[in-house]
Structure formats: structure tokens, C-alpha cells
Tab-separated table of C-alpha atoms and ligand atoms in Angstrom:
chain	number	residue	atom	x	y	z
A	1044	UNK	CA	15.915	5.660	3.205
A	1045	UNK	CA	13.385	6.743	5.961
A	1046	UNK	CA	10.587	4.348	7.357
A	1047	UNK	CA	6.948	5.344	6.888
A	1048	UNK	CA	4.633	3.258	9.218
A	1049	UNK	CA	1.086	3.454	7.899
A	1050	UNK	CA	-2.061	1.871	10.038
A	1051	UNK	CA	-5.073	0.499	8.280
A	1052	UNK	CA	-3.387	0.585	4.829
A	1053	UNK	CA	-3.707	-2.228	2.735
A	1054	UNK	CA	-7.507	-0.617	2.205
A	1055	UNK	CA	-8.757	3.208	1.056
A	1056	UNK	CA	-6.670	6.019	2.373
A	1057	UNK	CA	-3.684	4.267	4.257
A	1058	UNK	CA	-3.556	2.266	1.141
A	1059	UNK	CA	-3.517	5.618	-0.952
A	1060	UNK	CA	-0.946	7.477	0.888
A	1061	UNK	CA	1.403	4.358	0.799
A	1062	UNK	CA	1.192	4.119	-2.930
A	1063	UNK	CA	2.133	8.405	-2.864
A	1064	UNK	CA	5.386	7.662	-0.879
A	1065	UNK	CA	6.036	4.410	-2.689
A	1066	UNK	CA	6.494	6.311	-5.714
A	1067	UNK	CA	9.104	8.657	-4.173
A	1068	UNK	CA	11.041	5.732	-3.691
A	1069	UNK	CA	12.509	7.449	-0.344
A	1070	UNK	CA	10.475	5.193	1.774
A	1071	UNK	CA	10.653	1.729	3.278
A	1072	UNK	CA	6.976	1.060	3.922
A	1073	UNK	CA	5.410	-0.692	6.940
A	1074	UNK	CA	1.940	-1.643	5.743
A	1075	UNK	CA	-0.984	-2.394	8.373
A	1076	UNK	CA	-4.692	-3.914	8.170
A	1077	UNK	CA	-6.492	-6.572	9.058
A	1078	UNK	CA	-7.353	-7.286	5.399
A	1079	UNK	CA	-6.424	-11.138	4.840
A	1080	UNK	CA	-4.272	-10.043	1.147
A	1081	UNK	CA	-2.334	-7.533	4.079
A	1082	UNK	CA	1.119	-9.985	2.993
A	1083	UNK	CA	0.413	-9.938	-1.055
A	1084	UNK	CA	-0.456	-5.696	-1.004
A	1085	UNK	CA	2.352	-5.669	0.641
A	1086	UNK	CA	4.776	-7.721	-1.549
A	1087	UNK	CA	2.914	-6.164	-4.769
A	1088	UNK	CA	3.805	-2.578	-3.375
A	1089	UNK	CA	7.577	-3.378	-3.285
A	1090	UNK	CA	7.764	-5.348	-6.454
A	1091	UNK	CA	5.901	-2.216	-8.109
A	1092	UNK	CA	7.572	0.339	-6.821
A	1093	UNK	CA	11.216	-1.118	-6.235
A	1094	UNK	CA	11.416	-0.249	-2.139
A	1095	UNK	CA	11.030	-2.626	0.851
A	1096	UNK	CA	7.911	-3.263	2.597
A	1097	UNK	CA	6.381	-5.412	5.457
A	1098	UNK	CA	3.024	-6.033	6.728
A	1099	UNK	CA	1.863	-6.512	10.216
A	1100	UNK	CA	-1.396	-7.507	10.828
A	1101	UNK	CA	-1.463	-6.047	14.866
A	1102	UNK	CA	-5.022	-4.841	15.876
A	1103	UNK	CA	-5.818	-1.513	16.527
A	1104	UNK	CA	-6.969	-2.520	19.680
A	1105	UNK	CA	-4.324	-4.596	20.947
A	1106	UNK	CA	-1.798	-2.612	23.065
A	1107	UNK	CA	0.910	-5.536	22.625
A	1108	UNK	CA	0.401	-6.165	18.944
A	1109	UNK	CA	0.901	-2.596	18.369
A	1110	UNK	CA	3.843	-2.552	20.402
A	1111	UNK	CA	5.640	-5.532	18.751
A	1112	UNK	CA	4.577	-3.617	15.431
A	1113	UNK	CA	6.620	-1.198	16.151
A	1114	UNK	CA	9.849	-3.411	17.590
A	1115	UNK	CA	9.412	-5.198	14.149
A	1116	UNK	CA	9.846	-2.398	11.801
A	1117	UNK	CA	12.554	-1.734	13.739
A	1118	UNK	CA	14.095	-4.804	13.520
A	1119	UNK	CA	13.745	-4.606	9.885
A	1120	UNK	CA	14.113	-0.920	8.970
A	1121	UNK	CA	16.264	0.371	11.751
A	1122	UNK	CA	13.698	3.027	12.890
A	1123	UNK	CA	10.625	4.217	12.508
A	1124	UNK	CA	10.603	7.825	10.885
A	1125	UNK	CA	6.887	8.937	9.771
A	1126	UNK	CA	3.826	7.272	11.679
A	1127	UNK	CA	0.883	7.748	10.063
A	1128	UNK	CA	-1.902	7.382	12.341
A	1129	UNK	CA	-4.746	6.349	9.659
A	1130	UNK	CA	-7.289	2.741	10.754
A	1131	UNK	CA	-10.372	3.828	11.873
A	1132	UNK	CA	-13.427	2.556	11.833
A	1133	UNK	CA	-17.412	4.411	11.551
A	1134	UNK	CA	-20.701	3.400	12.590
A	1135	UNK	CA	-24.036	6.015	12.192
A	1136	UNK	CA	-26.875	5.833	14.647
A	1137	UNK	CA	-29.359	7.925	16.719
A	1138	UNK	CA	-27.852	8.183	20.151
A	1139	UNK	CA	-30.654	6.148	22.007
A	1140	UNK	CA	-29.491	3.241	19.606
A	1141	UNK	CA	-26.022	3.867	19.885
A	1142	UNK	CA	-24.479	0.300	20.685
A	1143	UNK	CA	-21.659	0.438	23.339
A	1144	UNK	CA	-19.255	-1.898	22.381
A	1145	UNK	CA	-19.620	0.260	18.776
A	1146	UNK	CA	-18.676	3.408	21.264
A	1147	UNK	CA	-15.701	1.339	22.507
A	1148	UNK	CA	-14.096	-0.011	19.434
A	1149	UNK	CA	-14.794	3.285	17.314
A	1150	UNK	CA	-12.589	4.873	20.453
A	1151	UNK	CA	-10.062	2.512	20.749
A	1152	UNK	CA	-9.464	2.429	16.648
A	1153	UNK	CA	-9.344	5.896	15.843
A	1154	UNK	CA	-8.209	7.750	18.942
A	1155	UNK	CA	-6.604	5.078	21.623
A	1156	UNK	CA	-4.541	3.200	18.990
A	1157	UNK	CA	-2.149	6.466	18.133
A	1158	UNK	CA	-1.642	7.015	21.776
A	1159	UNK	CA	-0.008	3.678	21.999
A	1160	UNK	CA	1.670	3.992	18.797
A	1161	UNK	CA	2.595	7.636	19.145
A	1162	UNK	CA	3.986	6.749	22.964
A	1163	UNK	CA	6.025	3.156	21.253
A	1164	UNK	CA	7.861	5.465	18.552
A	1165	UNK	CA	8.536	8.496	20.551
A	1166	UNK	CA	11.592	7.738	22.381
A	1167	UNK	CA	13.772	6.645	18.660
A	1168	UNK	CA	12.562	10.111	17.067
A	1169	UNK	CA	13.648	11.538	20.459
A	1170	UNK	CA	16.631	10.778	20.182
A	1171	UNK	CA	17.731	10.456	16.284
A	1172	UNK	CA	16.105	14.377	16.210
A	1173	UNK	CA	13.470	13.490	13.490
A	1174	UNK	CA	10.181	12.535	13.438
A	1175	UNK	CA	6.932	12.908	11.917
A	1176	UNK	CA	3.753	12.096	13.198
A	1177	UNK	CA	0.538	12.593	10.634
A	1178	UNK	CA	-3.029	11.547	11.809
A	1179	UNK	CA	-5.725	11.030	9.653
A	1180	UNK	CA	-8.440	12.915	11.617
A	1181	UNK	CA	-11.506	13.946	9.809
A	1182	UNK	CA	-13.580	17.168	8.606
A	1183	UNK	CA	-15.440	15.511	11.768
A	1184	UNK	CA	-12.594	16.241	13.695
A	1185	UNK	CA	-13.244	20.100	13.440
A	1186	UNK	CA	-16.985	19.922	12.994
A	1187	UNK	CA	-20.172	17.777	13.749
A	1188	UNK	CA	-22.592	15.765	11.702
A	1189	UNK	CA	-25.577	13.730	13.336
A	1190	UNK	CA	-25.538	10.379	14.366
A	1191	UNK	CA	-21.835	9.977	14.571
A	1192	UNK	CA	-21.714	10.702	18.145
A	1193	UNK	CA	-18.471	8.184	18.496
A	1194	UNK	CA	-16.731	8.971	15.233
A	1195	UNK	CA	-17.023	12.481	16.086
A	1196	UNK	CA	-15.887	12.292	19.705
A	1197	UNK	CA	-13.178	10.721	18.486
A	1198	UNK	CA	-11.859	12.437	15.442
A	1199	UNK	CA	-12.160	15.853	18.007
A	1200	UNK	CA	-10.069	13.946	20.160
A	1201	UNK	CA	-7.433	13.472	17.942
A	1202	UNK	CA	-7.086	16.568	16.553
A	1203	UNK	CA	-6.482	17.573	20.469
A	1204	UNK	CA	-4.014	14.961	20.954
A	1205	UNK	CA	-2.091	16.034	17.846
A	1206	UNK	CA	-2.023	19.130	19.348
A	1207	UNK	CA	-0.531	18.642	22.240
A	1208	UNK	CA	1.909	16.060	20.834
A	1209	UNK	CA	3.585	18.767	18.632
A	1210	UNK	CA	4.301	20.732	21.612
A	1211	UNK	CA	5.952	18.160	23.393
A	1212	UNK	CA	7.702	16.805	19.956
A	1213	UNK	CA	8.874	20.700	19.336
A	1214	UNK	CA	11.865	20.423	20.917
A	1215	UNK	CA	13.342	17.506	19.296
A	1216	UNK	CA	12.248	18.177	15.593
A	1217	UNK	CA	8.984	15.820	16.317
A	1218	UNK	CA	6.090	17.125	14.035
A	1219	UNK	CA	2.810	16.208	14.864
A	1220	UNK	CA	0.233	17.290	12.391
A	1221	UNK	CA	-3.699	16.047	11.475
A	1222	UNK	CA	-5.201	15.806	8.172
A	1223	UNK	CA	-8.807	16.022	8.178
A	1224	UNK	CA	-10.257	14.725	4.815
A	1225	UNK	CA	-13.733	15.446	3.401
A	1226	UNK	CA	-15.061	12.659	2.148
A	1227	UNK	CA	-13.302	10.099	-0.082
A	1228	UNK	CA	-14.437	7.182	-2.077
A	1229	UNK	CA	-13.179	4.113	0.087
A	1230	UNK	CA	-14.881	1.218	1.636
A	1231	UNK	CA	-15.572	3.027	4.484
A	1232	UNK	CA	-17.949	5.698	2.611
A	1233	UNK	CA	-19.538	3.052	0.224
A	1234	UNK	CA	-20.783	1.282	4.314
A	1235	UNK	CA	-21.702	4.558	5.040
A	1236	UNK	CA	-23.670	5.498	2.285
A	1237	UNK	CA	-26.063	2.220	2.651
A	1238	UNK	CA	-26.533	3.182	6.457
A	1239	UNK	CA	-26.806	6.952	6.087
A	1240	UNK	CA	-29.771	5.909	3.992
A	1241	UNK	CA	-31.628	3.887	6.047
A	1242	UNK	CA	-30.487	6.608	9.070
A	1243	UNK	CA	-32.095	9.772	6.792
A	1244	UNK	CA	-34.733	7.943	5.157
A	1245	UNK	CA	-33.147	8.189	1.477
A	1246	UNK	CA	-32.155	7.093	-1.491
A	1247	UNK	CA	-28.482	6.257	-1.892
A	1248	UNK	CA	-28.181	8.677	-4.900
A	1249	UNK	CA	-29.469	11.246	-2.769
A	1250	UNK	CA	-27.173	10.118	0.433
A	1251	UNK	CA	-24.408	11.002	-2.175
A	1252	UNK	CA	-25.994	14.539	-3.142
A	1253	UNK	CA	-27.802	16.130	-0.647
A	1254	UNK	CA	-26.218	14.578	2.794
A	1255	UNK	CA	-22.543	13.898	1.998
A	1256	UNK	CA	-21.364	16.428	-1.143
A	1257	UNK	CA	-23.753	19.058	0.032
A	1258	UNK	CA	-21.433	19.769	2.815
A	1259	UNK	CA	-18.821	20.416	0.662
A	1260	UNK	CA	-18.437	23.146	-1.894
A	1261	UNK	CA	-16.185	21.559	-4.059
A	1262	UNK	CA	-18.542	19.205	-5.208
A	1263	UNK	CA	-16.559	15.947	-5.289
A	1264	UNK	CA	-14.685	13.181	-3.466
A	1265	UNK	CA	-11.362	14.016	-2.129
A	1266	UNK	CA	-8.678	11.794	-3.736
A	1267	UNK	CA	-6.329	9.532	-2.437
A	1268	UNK	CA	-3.161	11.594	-4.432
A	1269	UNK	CA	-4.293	14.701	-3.016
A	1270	UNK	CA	-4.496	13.348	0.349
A	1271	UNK	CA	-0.619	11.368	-0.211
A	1272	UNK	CA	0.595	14.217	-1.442
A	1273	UNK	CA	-0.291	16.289	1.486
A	1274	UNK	CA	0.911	13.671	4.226
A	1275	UNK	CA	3.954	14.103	2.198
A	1276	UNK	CA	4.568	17.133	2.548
A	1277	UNK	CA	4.058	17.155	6.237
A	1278	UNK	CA	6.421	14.375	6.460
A	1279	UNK	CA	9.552	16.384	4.722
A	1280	UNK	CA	12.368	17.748	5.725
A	1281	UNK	CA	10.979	21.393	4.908
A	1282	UNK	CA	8.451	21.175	7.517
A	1283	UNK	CA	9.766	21.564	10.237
A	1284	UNK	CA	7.573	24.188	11.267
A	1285	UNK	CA	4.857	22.971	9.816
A	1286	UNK	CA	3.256	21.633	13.337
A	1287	UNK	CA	0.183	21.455	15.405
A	1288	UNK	CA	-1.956	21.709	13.082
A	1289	UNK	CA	-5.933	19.780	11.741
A	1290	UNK	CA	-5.690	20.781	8.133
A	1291	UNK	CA	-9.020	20.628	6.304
A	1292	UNK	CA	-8.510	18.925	2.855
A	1293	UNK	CA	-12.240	18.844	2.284
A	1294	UNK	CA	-13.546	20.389	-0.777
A	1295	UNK	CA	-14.416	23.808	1.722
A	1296	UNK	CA	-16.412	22.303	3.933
A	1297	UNK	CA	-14.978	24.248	7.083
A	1298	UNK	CA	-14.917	27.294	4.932
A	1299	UNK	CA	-18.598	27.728	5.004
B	2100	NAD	P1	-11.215	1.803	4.940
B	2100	NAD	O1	-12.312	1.039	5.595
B	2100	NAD	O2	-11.041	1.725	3.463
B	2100	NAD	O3	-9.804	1.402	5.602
B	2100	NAD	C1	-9.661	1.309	6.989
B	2100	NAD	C2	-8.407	0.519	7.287
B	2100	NAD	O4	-8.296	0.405	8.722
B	2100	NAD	C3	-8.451	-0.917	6.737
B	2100	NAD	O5	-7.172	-1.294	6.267
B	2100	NAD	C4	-8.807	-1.756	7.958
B	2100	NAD	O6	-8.328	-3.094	7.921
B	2100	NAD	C5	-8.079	-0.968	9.045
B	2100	NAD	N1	-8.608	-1.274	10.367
B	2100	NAD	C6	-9.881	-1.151	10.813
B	2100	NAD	N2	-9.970	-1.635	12.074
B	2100	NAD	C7	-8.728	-2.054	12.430
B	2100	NAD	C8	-8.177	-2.658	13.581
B	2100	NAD	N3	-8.926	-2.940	14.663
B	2100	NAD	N4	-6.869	-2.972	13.565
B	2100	NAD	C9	-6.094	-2.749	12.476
B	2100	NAD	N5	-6.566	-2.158	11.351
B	2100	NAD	C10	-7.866	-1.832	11.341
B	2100	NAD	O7	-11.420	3.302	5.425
B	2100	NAD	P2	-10.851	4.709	4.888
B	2100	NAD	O8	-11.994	5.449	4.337
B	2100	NAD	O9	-9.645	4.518	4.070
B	2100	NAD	O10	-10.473	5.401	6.270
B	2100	NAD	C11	-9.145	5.586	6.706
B	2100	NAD	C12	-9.121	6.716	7.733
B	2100	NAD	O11	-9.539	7.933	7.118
B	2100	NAD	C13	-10.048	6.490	8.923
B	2100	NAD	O12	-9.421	6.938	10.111
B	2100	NAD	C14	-11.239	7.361	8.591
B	2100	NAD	O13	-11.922	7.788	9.734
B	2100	NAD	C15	-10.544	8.522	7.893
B	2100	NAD	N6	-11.424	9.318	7.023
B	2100	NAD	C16	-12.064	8.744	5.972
B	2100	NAD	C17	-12.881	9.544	5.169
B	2100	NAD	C18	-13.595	8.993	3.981
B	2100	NAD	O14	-14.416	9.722	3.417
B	2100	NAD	N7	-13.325	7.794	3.536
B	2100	NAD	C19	-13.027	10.905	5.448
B	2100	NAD	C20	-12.357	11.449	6.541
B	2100	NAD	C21	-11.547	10.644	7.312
């Protein structure tokens, strides 16, 4: 059995590709979040699925809790084999309005948190000669979209530390890719939808249509299997070569 350590997933995504490599069965699963059922997904996962599971609760932007995170699973587990790189956190606003401690967290979440967990696993898939590193960038990791000046920044940031991690994993069968979904139904969008509204001036319906779909030319949601299925792909034994890169799974947004 291999070790998958997912962040932010007892909600949306992380929650999404947990369930994908629950159902292979190949996976002991170390689930992450700071939702208060973290314990129950977590139990509920295993019983489901017949694998092991545990569930920290560290904060994404808490150097220490991350840390003993990742001595935990190891306790448990042995190892840490796949990290997948997922919390993260959005906020929309005109620059001038931009709050800074929004700036701050929305950095530490999404970028600053897989630095620290990236740097705490490193030295085990060092030396075992495996590992797989996936983050969960964004279609805003390649492009831009107004009034995410932080989310942005940071997704682009990611996508540039992924890239330079897979050089320095190369040698030692570390793979260090970024997915970078269009948008998906989760928590996360439904937020944004309400405050792209008041942000554009329009109706939610039309938040939906014309601001967030528009973008893409397949004209729905990315889904949590499709996004699973892909982390799971980067996280198997076949791709080994398969490094470096910010994949778009986004309906063809970057196409255009
Ligand atoms: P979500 O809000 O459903 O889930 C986010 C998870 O991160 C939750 O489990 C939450 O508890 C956790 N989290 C947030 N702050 C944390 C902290 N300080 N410490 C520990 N955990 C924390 O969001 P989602 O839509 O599933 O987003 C997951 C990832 O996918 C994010 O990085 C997001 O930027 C990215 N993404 C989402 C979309 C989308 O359309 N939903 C598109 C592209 C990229």
C-alpha cells in the first residue's frame, strides 16, 4: 500500500480526489481540513472503501502543525508517498480594496503551505526512490482574471515552484506535477459566485454564464472524477516522466 497525503480534503476537490484513490484501494489516505466532521469523513472514507485513513486537522499556515502532519502519517503509514498539495483559499476584490491580511493568508494557504510540506516529505522520497508530488494550481495559475490579484499571484507561483521541484526531484524518481482546474462546483465557487456578483454588478445566474463558463469552451463544471482520475495518473508508477508540468483540465479555457 502507498500513502496519499491530501491537504484541504474533507471539502470539494481534496475531498474528490481522496474518494478517486479510495476506490483503487492502493492507498492509505491522510485526510486534511479544518472542517470540524475532518475525524467522521475520515472514518466514513475507510469504512466505505475498506483502506486506512487518518485526519489531521494542522493549519495551512502553521509551519509546526504541518510538520507534525507529516511525522504522524509516518508514524502511522510508514511513509508518505503522494502529497497532494490541494487547501487553498479565494477572496475577489478591486486592488485599492484588497485587504492585507486577505493577501497574507491567500499566500500562505495556497503557495507557502506546499513549500513546507514539499521540504517535510522530501528527504523519505529521497531516499526510498519514489515520490509524487501533485499541486492543485489553477487555470489562474497559467492565466489572469480581475480582482484576484492574490489568488492569482499565488496559483502563478505554484505552478513555478512545481517547476522547479521536478528538476530537483528528477534524479531520485520525485515527480512534481500541477493540475490547474477550470472551475468546479465546490464550496469555494458557490462563495465566489455571491461575491463575483456584487464585484461585476450581476446576477448570480449570470455570474455562472457570462463571467465564469464563458471562459471556458466546454461549457460546464469540471468534475471531481475527472480531476481524481488525473491526479491519479500523475501519481503512478507509469509516470515517471510525466514531470514539470501545469496541466490545464479546464473545459479549453487556455486553448483560446
Ligand atoms: P473548498 O473550499 O471546497 O475546500 C478547501 C479545503 O481547504 C477545505 O477542506 C478547507 O478546510 C481547507 N483549508 C482552507 N484553509 C485551510 C487552512 N488554513 N488549513 C488547512 N486547511 C485549509 O475548495 P475547493 O474548491 O475544493 O478548492 C480546493 C483547491 O482547488 C484550492 O487550492 C483551489 O484554489 C483549487 N481550485 C478550485 C477551483 C474551483 O473551481 N473550485 C478551480 C481551480 C482550482
Amino acid at each position: 500500500m502507498r500513502t496519499a497525503l491530501i491537504t484541504g480534503s474533507t471539502s470539494g476537490i481534496g475531498l474528490g480526489i481522496a474518494r478517486e484513490f479510495a476506490k483503487t484501494k492502493q492507498y492509505n489516505i491522510v485526510l486534511n481540513g479544518l472542517e470540524a466532521n475532518g475525524q467522521k469523513i475520515a472514518d466514513n472514507l475507510a469504512k466505505e472503501f475498506g483502506i486506512q485513513t487518518m485526519f489531521s486537522p494542522a493549519n495551512m499556515l502553521k509551519p509546526e502543525e504541518l510538520r507534525s502532519m507529516v511525522d504522524a502519517a509516518n508514524t502511522k503509514f510508514g511513509q508518505v508517498d503522494v502529497l497532494i498539495n490541494n487547501a487553498g483559499i479565494q477572496f475577489v476584490s478591486p486592488i485599492e480594496d484588497f485587504p492585507d491580511d486577505k493577501w497574507n493568508a491567500i499566500i500562505g494557504i495556497n503557495l507557502t503551505s506546499a513549500f513546507y510540506l514539499s521540504k517535510a516529505v522530501w528527504k523519505g522520497m529521497k531516499d526510498r526512490k519514489f515520490g509524487r508530488i501533485i499541486n492543485i494550481a489553477s487555470a489562474h495559475g497559467l492565466v489572469a482574471s480581475e480582482f484576484k490579484s492574490a489568488y492569482v499571484a499565488s496559483k502563478h507561483g505554484i505552478v513555478g515552484f512545481t517547476k522547479t521541484l521536478a528538476l530537483e526531484g528528477a534524479p531520485f524518481n520525485i515527480t512534481v506535477n500541477a493540475i490547474c482546474p477550470g472551475y468546479v462546483k465546490t464550496p469555494l465557487v458557490e462563495k465566489q459566485i455571491a461575491d463575483q456578483a456584487k464585484a461585476h454588478n450581476l446576477s448570480e445566474a449570470d455570474v455562472v454564464s457570462k463571467v465564469m463558463l464563458y471562459k471556458q469552451a466546454v461549457k460546464d463544471f469540471v468534475s471531481l472524477e475527472t480531476l481524481g482520475q488525473t491526479a491519479l495518473l500523475m501519481a503512478s508508477d507509469h509516470a515517471s516522466t510525466l514531470t514539470g508540468i501545469a496541466m490545464p483540465v479546464d473545459g479549453g479555457w487556455n486553448a483560446q
